[in-house]
Structure formats: structure tokens, C-alpha cells
Tab-separated table of C-alpha atoms in Angstrom:
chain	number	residue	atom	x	y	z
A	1044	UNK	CA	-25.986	4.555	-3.742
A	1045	UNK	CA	-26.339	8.019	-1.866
A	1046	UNK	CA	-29.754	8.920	-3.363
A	1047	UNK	CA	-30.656	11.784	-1.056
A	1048	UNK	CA	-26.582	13.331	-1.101
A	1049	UNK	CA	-25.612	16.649	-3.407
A	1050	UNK	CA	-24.578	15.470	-6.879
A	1051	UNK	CA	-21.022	16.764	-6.063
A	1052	UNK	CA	-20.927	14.092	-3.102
A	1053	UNK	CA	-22.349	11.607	-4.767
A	1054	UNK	CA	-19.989	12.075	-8.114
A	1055	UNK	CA	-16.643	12.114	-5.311
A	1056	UNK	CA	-17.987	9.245	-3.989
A	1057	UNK	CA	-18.255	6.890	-6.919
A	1058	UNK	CA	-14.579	8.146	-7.755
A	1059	UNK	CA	-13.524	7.195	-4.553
A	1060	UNK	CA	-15.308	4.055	-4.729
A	1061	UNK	CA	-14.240	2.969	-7.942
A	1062	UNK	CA	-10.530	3.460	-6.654
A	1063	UNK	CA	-10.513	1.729	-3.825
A	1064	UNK	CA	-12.347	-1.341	-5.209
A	1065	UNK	CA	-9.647	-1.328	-7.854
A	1066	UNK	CA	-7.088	-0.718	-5.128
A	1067	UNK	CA	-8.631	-3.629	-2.710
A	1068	UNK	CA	-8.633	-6.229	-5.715
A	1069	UNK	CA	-5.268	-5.523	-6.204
A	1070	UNK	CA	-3.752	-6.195	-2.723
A	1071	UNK	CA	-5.887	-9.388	-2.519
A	1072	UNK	CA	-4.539	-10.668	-5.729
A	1073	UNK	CA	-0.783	-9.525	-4.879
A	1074	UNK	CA	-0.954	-11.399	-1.193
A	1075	UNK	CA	-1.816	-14.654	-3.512
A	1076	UNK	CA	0.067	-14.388	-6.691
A	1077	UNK	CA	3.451	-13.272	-5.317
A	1078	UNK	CA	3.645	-17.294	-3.931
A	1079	UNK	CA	2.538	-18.530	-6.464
A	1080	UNK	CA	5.764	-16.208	-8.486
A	1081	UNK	CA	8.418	-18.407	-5.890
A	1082	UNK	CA	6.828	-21.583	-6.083
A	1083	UNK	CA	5.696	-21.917	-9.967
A	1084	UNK	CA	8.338	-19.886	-11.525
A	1085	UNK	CA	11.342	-20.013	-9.048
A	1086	UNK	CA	10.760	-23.647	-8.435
A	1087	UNK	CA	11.111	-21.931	-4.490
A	1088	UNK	CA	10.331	-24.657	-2.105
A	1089	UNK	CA	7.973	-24.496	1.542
A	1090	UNK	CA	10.452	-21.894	3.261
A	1091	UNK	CA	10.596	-19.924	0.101
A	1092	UNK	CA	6.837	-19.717	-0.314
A	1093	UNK	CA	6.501	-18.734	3.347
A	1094	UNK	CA	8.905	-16.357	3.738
A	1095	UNK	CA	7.367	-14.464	1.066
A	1096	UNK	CA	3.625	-14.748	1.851
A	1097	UNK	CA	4.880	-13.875	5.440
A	1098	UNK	CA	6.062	-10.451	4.304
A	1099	UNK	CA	2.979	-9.345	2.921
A	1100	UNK	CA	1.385	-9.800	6.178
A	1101	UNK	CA	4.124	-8.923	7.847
A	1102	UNK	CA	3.253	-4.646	7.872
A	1103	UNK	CA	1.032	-5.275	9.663
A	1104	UNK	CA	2.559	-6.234	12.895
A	1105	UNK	CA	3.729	-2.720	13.608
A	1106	UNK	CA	3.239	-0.412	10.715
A	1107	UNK	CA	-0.787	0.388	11.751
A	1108	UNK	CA	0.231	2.462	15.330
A	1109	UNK	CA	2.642	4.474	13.240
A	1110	UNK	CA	0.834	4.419	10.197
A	1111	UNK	CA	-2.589	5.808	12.378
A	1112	UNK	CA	-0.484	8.454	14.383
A	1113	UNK	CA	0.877	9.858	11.669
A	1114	UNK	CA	-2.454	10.214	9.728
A	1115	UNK	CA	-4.210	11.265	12.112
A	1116	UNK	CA	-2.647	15.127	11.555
A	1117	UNK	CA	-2.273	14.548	7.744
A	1118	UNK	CA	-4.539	14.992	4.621
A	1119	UNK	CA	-6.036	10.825	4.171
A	1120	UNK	CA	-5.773	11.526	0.422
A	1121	UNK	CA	-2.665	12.377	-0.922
A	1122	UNK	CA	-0.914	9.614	1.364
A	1123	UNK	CA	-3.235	7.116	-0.449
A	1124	UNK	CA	-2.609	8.572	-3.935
A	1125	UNK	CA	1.038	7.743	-2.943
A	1126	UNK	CA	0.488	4.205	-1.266
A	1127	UNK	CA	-0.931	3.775	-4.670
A	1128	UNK	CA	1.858	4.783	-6.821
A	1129	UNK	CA	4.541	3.409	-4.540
A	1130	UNK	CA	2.368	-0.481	-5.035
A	1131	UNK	CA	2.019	0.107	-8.949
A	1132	UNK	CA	6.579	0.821	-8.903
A	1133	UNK	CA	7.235	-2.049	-6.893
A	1134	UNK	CA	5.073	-4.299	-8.705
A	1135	UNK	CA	6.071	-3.515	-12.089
A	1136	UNK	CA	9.586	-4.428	-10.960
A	1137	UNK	CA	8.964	-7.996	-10.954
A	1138	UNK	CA	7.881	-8.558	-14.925
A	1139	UNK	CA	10.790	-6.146	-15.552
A	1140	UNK	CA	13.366	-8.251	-13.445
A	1141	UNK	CA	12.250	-11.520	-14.610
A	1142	UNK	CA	12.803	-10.209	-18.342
A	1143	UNK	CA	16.142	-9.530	-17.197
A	1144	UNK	CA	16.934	-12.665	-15.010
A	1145	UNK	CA	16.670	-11.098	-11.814
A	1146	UNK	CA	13.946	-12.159	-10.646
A	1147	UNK	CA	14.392	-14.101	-6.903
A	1148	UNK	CA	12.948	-15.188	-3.485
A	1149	UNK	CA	14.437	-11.933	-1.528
A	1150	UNK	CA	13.424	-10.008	-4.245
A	1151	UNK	CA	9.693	-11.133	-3.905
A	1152	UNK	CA	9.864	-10.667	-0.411
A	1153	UNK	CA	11.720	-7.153	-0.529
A	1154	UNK	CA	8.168	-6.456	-2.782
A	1155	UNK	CA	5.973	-8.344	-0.709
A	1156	UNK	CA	7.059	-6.014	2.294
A	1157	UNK	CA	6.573	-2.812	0.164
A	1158	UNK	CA	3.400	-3.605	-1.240
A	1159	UNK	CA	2.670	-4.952	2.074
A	1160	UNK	CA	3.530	-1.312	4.048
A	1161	UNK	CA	2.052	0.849	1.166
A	1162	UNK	CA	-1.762	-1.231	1.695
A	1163	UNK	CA	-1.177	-0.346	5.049
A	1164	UNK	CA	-1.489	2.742	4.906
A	1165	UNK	CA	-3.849	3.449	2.150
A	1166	UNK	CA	-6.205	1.436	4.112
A	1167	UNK	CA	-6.155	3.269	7.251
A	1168	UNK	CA	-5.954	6.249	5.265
A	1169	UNK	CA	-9.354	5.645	3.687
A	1170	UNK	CA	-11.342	4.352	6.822
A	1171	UNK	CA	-10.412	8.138	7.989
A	1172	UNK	CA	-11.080	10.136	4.918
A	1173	UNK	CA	-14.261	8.254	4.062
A	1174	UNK	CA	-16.373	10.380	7.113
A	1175	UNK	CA	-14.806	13.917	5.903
A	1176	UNK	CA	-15.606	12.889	2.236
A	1177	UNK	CA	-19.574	11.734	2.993
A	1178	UNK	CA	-21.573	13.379	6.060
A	1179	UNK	CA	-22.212	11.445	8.848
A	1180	UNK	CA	-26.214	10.600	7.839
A	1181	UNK	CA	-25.087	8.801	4.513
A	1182	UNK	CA	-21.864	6.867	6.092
A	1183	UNK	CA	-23.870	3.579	6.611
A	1184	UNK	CA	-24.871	3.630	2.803
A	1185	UNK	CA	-21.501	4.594	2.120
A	1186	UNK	CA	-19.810	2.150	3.715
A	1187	UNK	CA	-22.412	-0.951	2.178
A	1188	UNK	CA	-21.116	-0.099	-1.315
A	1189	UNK	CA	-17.157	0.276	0.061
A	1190	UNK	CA	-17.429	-3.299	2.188
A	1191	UNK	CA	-19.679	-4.694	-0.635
A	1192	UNK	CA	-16.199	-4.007	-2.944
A	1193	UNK	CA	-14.106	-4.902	-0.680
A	1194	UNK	CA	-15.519	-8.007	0.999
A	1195	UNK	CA	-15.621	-9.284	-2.523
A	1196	UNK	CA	-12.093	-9.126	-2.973
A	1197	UNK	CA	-11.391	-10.569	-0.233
A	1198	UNK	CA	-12.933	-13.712	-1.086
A	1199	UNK	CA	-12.740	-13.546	-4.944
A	1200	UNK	CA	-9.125	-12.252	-4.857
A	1201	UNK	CA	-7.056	-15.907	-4.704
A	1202	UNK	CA	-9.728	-17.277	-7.825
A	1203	UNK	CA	-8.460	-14.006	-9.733
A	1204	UNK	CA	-4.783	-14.202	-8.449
A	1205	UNK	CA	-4.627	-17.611	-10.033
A	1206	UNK	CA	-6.811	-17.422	-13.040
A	1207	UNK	CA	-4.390	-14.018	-13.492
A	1208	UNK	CA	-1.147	-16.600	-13.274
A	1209	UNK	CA	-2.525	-19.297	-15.113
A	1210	UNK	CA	-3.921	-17.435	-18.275
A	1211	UNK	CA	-0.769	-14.975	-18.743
A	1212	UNK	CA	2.104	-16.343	-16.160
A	1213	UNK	CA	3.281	-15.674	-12.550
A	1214	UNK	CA	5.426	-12.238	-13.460
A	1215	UNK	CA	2.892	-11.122	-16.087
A	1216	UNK	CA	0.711	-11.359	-13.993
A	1217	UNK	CA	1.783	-8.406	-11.668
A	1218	UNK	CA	1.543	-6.083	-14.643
A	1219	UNK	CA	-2.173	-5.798	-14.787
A	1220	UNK	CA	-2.019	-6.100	-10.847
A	1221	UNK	CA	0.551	-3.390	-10.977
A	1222	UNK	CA	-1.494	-1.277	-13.454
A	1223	UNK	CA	-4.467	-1.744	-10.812
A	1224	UNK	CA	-2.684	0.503	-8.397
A	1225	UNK	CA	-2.551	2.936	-11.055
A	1226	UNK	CA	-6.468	3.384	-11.846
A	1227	UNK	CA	-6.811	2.759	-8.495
A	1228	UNK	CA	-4.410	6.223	-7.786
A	1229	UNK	CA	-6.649	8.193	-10.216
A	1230	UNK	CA	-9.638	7.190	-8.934
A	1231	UNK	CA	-8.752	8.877	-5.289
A	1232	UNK	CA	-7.379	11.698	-7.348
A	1233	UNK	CA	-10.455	12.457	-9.043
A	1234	UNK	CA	-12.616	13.846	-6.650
A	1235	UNK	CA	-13.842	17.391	-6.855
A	1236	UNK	CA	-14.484	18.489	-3.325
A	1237	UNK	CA	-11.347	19.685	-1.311
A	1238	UNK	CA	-10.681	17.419	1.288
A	1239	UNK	CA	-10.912	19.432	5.022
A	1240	UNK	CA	-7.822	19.955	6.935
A	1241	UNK	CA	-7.696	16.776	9.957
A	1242	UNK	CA	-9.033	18.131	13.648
A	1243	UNK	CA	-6.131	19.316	15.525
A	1244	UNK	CA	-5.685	16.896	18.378
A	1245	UNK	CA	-2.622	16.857	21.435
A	1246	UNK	CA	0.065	15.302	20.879
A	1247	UNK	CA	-0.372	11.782	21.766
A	1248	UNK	CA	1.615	8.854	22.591
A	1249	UNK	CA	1.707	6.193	19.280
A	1250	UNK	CA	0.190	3.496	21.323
A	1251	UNK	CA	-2.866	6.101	21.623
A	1252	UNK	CA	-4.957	4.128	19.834
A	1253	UNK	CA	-4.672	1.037	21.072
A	1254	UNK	CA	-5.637	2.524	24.516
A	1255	UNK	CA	-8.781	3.987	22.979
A	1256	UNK	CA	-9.664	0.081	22.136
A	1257	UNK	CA	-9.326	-1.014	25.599
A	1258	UNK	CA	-11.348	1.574	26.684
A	1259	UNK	CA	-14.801	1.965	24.316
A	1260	UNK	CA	-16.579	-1.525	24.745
A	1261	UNK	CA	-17.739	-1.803	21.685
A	1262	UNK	CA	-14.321	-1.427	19.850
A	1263	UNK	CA	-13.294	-3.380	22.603
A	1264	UNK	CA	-15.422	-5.957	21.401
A	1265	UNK	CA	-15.320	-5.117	17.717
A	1266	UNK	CA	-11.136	-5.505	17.840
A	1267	UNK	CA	-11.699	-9.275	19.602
A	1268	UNK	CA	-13.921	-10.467	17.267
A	1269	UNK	CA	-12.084	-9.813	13.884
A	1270	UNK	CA	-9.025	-10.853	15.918
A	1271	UNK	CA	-10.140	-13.823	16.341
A	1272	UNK	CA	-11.804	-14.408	13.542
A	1273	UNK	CA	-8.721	-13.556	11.165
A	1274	UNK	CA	-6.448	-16.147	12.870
A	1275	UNK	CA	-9.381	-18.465	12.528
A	1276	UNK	CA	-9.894	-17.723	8.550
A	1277	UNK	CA	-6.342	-18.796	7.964
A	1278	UNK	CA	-6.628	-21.870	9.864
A	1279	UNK	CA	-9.369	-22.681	8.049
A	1280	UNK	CA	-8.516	-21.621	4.338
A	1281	UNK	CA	-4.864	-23.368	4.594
A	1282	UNK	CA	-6.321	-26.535	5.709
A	1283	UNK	CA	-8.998	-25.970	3.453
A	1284	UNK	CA	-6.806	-26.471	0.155
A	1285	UNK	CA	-5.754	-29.463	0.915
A	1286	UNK	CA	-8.805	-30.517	2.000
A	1287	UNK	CA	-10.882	-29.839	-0.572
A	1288	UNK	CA	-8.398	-30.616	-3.420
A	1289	UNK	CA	-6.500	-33.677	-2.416
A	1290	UNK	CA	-8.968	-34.916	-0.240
A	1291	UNK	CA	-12.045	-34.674	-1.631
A	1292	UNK	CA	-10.695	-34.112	-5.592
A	1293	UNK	CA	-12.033	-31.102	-6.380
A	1294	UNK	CA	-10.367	-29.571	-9.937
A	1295	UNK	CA	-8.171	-26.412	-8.745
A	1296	UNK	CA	-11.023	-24.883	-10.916
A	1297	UNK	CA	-13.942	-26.542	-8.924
A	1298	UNK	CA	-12.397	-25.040	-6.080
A	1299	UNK	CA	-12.234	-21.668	-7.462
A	1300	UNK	CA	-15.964	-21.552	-8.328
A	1301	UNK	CA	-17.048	-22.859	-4.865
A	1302	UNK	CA	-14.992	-20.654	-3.131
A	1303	UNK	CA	-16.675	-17.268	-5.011
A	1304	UNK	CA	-19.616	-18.130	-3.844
A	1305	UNK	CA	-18.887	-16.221	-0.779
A	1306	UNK	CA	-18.329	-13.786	-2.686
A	1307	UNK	CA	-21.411	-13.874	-4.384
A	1308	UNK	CA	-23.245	-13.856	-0.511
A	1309	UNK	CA	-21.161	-11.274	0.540
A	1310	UNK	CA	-22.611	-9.058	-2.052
A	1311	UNK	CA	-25.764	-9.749	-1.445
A	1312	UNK	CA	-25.276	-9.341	2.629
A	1313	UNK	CA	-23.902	-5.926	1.718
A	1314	UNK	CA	-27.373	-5.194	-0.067
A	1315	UNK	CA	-29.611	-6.875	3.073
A	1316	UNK	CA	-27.597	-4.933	6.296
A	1317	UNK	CA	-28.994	-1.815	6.303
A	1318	UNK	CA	-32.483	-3.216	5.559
A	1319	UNK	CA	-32.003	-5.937	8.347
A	1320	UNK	CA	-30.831	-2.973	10.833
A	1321	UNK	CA	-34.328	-1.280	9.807
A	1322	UNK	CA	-36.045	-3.977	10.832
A	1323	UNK	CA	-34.588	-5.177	13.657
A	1324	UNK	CA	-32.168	-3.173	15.155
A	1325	UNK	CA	-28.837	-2.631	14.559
A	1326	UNK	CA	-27.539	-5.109	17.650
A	1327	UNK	CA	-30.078	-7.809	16.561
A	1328	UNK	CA	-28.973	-7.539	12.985
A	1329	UNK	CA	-25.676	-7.486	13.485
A	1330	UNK	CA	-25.741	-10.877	15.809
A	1331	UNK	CA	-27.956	-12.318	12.947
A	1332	UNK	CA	-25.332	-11.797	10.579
A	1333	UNK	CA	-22.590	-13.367	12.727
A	1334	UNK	CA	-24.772	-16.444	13.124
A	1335	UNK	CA	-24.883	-16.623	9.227
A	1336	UNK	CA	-20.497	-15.909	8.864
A	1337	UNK	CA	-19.452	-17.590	12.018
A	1338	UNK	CA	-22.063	-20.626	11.804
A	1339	UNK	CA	-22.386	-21.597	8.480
A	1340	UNK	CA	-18.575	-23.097	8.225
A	1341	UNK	CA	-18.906	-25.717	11.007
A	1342	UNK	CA	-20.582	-27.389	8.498
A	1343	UNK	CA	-17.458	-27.766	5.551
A	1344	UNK	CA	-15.721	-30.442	7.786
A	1345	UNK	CA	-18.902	-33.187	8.050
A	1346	UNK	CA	-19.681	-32.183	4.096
A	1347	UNK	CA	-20.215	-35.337	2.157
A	1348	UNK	CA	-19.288	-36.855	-1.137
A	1349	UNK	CA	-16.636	-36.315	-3.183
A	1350	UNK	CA	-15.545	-34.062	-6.867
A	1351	UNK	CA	-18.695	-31.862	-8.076
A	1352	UNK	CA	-21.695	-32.628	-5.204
A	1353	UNK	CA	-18.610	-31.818	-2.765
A	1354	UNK	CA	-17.834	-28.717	-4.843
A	1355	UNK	CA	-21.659	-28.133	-5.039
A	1356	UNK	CA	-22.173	-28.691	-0.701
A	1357	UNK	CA	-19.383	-26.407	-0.270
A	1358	UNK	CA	-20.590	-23.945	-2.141
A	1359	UNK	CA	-23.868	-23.189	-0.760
A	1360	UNK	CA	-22.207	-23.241	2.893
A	1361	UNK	CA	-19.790	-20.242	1.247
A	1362	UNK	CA	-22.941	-18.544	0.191
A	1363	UNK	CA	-24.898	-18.605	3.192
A	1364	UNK	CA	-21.632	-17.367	5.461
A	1365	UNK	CA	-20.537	-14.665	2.749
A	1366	UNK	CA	-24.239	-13.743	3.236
A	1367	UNK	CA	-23.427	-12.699	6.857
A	1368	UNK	CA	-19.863	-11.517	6.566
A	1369	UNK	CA	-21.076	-9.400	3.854
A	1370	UNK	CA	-23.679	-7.977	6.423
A	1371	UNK	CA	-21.635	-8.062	9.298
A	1372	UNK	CA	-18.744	-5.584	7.627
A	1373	UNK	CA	-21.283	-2.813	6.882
A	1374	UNK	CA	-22.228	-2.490	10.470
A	1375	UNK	CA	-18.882	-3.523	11.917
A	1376	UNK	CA	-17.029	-0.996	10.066
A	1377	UNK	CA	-20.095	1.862	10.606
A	1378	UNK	CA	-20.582	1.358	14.164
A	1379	UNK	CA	-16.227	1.997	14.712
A	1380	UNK	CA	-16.263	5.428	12.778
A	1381	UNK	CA	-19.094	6.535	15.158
A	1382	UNK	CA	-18.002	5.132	18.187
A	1383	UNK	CA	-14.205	6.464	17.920
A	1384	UNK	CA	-13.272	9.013	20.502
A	1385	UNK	CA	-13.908	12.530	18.712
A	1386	UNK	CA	-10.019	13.435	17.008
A	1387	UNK	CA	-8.782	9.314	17.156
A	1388	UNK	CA	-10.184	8.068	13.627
A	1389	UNK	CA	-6.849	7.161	12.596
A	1390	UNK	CA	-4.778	6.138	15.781
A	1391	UNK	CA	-7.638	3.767	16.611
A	1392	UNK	CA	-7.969	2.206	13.019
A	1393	UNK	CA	-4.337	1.901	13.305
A	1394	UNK	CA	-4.295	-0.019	16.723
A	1395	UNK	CA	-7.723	-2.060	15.352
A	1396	UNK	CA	-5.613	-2.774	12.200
A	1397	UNK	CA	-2.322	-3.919	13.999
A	1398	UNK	CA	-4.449	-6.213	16.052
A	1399	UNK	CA	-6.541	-7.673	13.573
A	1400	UNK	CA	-4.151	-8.039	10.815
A	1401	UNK	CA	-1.262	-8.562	13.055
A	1402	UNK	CA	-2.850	-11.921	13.648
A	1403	UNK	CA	-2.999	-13.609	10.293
A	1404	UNK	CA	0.940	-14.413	10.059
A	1405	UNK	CA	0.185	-16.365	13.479
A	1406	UNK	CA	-2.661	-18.438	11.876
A	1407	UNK	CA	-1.214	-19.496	9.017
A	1408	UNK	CA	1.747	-20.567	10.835
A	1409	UNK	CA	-0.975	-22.795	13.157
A	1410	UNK	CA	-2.815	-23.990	10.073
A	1411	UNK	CA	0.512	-25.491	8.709
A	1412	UNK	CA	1.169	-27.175	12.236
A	1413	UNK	CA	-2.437	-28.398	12.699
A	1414	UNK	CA	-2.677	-29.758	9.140
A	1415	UNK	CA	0.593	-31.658	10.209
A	1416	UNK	CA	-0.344	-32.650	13.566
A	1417	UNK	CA	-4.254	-33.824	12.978
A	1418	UNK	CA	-5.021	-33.251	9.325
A	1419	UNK	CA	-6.416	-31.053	6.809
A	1420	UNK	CA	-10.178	-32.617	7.868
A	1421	UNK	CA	-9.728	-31.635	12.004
A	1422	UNK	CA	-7.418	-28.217	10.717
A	1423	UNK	CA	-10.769	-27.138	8.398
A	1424	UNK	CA	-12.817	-28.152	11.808
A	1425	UNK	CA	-10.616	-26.218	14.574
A	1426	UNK	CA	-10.493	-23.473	12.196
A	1427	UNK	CA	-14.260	-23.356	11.503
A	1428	UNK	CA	-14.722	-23.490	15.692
A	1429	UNK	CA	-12.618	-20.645	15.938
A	1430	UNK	CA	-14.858	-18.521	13.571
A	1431	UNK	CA	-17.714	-19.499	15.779
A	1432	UNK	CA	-15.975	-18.577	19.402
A	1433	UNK	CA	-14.989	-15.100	17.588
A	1434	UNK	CA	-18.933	-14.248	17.274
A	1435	UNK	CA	-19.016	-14.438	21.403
A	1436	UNK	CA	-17.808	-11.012	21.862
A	1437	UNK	CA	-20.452	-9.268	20.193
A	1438	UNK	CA	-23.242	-11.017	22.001
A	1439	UNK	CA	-22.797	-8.476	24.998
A	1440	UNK	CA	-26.234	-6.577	25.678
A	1441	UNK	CA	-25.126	-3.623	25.086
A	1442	UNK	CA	-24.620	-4.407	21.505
A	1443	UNK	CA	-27.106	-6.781	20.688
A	1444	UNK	CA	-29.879	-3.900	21.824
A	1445	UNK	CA	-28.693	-1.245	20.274
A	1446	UNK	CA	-31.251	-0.235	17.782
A	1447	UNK	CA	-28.573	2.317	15.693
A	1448	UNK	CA	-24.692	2.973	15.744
A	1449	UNK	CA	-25.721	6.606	17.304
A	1450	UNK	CA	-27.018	5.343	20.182
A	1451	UNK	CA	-23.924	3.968	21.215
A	1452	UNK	CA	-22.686	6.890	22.242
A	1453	UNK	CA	-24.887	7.349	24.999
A	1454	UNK	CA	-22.665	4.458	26.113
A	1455	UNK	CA	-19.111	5.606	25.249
A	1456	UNK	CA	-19.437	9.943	25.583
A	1457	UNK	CA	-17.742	9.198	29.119
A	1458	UNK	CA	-15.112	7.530	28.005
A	1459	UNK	CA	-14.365	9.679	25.064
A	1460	UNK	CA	-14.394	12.991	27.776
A	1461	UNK	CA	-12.627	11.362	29.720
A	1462	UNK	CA	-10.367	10.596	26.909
A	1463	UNK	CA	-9.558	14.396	26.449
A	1464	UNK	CA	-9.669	15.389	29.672
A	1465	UNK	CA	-6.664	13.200	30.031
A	1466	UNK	CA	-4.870	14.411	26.433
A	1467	UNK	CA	-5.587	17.809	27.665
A	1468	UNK	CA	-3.496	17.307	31.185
């Protein structure tokens, strides 16, 4: 994992690690199961089921700024400890208040914005602490085994969510979800090594951040990509359901399985990025991955045949492009903790966050409308073109030659003087 680290670093690591896979798995299956609570066990009908999927994503619209300017002065770990035990509270609530009978659809989605909050800011509390916890020469190693995690959960998350609901029930469910949150706290907890106090920085304005994106051009172009590429995914995976299910009669099963293999890919492209970087430069390697992620998916909509060789087609297409997005978050997410004006970890996460996440309400609101207006077929299709445009960004020269993360500053050391000339004025 760290091979050449101290012991001490390598044994805080793993702790940390372990936690936030735990913690990752957790808010994946909670953004799934807590529909599947108002539709299967509240008999809650389309508006019911939106409203509370809605507030899960919902944090993220304006939480991140806040959430990033307030970190950015504040010890990363103890606010994650208590995103953690704030999640594992509000999620207990629901097998409790459905034992009771009060169990409801603004209940969910008073939980679905808690949980929803509390994610945020664990998350952008751990993209900062991770480069005071592990020195700067090990954070691309680092950050294969945390995207490896995490980009798993992303994809595997739903299969779990509703394995989770159909093997114990909808409110059961978010017991061992809830109880996630609280391995997930102990993990953080655990490690040995103090953590450092945060740079002091001048005061800033909240929108800091988001300034800080406009001006480095590779977060610049980092922050448009996984924009677009978010509101893409949810076109995409809506319209994909249907799609694949009542279209093409896959088993909800079937579509489970074909569905982790991205999962499966995006373990592997975790293992191949740094090697692939060796080889052939960071920029080159990073393009080649977006060819994979971004590529591979115009290919679900023209997909012959129906039941197990569709299952089977689809499949393989979700392993080749969890290949690349696998590959693709290692570099994505080293390259932004390198590039980030010195003192802005946070505040930029939090404006890169806001942006990116602040997008995926929007897109599943479009996938419904598309899958209304043209069909599930074209909705999978427009969706799987937007994953390609989003790749366009990062095909600018001066990322596609850069042959590490480091020399990237050579590129942005203006702007990030400039940066404090200005915060010092």
C-alpha cells in the first residue's frame, strides 16, 4: 500500500482507510435505500420517492462553500468523527420509528437531508486531512487505495442497497447502514499520529474557493469535467433502469450483477493508474483513462439481444469503463491536492464539491423528462454522449503533456502568488 512509509504512517493509514471505505459504502447505500423505504414500505408514490432522493443530494447545492471555509481553519478529523456519529443517530431513527409507527415521507426526507449534510462534510473533511496524514511523495499511492474504495461504492452501492432491503427489509435495512457510520467513526478515531494544526490563512470570503477554480486551469478543467460528467451519469443510470429491465428483461438481479462489473474495472483501474502514469505520463494516462470511462458507454444504447447475452454485453461495456473511471479518480483526485493554491485545500474542495455534486439533482430531474419525452433507449444514449463531451476538457495540452502532477505547478505558482498577494491586501 505505502511500502516505503514509517510503520506508524502506514498503520494510520489503513485505519483511516478502513473508515472511510466503511463510511463511503454507507452513504452510497443510504442515497439508494432511503427510496426504496417510501416507495416499498410507505407505498409513497413518484413525488414521494423524489422528494426524498432529492434531499440527499440536496447538501450539496450549498453546504460545500460553507462546509470548505469552515474546515479550512479546523482539525479535518474530529469534524469527520462527528459527521460520522451524527449519520449513524439519524439513521437508526428510522428502524426505531417504523417499530413505533412513525415512520413517513417527511421523516425520510428530514433524514435524507441530515445524512445528506453530515457526508458533506466528512468528505471534504477527508480530501484535506488525507495530505497532513501521508507526505506528499506517497499521496498518489494513497489516494489509489482511497478511490479504489470509494469508486467501488459508488458503483456497487445501489446492488448492496437493494440486496440490503430485499434480504432483511427497507427500515432494517438502515441498521447495519447505520452501524456502518459507527465502524466507520472508529476507524478515523484510531489513528496514532496527532493530526497538525491547519495553516493559518486570511480571512477569506466563502466563495474563496470557487474563485481559486476559475483561476488554476487545471481545476478549472478538472471541476468541468466531473460536472459534466455527474449530470450525465444520472441521465444515463435513470434511463438505464428502465431500459435494461423493462426493455430488454433483465431480472432486477441480472441487473445487479452487470452493473458491479464496473465495479469490478474500477478496482482494477485503481491498480493500473499509477503504473500507466509511469509509463506514459501522467497527461497521456489520464486521457487514456477517460477514453476507457467516457467511451465505453456509447456503446449500452446499440447493445443487442435481450435477458442474459444483454446482461452479459452490458456487462463487459461496465468493465471496460469502470476500468478507466477507476484510473481516472486516482489522478483526478492527486493532481487537485497538488495543484490547490498553498492554504485553499478545503475552500476549493468545497467549491469543486458544490459544483460537481450540486449537479446531480439537475440530472436526474432531466433523465425523468428525457425518458418521458424520447425514451429510456435515446435517455441511456443522450446520457452516454454527455459522458463523452465531459472528457473534452481535459484534452487541453497542458494536461495531456504533463508527465507528473508536480509539474503542474510550474503552470499554476503564478496564479497561486498571485492568489496571496491578493488575500494579503
Amino acid at each position: 500500500m505505502l511500502p516505503d512509509a514509517s510503520p506508524q504512517v502506514v498503520t494510520d493509514f489503513r485505519r483511516f482507510w478502513a473508515g472511510h471505505t466503511v463510511s463511503v459504502v454507507g452513504s452510497h447505500v443510504s442515497a439508494v435505500a432511503l427510496p426504496l423505504i417510501a416507495a416499498l414500505t410507505l407505498g409513497a408514490g413518484a413525488a414521494g420517492v423524489s422528494a426524498v432522493a432529492t434531499a440527499a443530494y440536496l447538501p450539496n447545492v450549498v453546504l460545500p462553500l460553507l462546509a470548505g471555509h469552515w474546515l479550512q481553519t479546523r482539525k479535518r478529523r474530529r469534524a469527520m468523527i462527528t459527521a460520522d456519529l451524527v449519520r449513524f443517530a439519524a439513521l437508526l431513527l428510522i428502524p426505531i420509528s417504523y417499530a413505533l409507527g412513525w415512520l413517513s415521507v417527511p421523516f425520510l426526507v428530514g433524514i435524507a437531508l441530515v445524512v445528506g449534510a453530515a457526508s458533506v462534510v466528512f468528505d471534504i473533511g477527508g480530501f484535506a486531512y488525507l495530505p497532513t496524514l501521508v507526505p506528499q511523495a506517497y499521496l498518489p499511492k494513497a489516494n489509489r487505495a482511497m478511490q479504489g474504495s470509494t469508486t467501488a461504492a459508488q458503483v456497487a452501492g445501489p446492488g448492496l442497497a437493494g440486496l440490503l432491503v430485499q434480504v432483511v427489509g427497507a427500515p432494517f435495512a438502515m441498521l447495519l447502514d447505520a452501524i456502518s457510520y459507527l465502524a466507520s467513526a472508529y476507524g478515523v478515531a484510531a489513528a496514532k499520529q496527532p493530526e497538525p494544526d491547519p495553516e493559518p490563512t486570511p480571512a477569506t470570503s466563502v466563495f474563496d474557493g470557487l474563485r481559486q477554480l476559475g483561476a488554476n486551469p487545471f481545476l478549472r478543467a478538472l471541476t468541468a469535467h466531473a460536472a459534466i460528467y455527474n449530470g450525465a451519469a444520472q441521465i444515463l443510470v435513470v434511463n438505464l433502469v428502465i431500459f435494461a429491465v423493462t426493455d430488454r428483461g433483465l431480472s432486477a438481479g441480472a441487473y445487479g450483477l452487470a452493473i458491479s462489473a464496473a465495479g469490478v474495472g474500477a478496482f482494477a483501474g485503481t491498480m493500473l493508474a499509477l503504473r500507466l502514469a509511469a509509463r506514459f505520463g501522467y497527461g497521456r494516462a489520464f486521457a487514456l483513462s477517460l477514453v476507457l470511462s467516457t467511451g465505453a458507454p456509447l456503446l449500452i444504447a446499440v447493445l443487442p439481444g435481450t435477458g442474459t447475452p444483454f446482461a452479459a454485453a452490458l456487462a463487459a461495456v461496465e468493465l471496460v469503463s469502470g476500468v478507466g473511471l477507476g484510473s481516472a479518480n486516482v489522478l483526478s483526485v492527486t493532481l487537485r491536492q497538488i495543484v490547490a493554491p498553498h492554504g485553499t485545500i478545503a475552500r476549493t474542495n468545497g467549491g469543486y464539491r458544490l459544483i460537481t455534486f450540486g449537479v446531480l439533482p439537475v440530472g436526474s430531474a432531466l433523465a425523468g423528462v428525457l425518458g418521458q419525452l424520447v425514451g429510456a433507449r435515446w435517455g441511456v444514449a443522450i446520457g452516454a454522449a454527455g459522458l463523452a463531451a465531459s472528457a473534452v476538457p481535459m484534452f487541453a495540452r497542458r494536461i495531456r503533456t504533463l508527465r507528473t502532477p508536480e509539474s503542474a505547478r510550474a503552470v499554476v505558482e503564478p496564479v497561486r502568488d498571485l492568489a496571496l498577494a491578493t488575500a494579503d491586501r
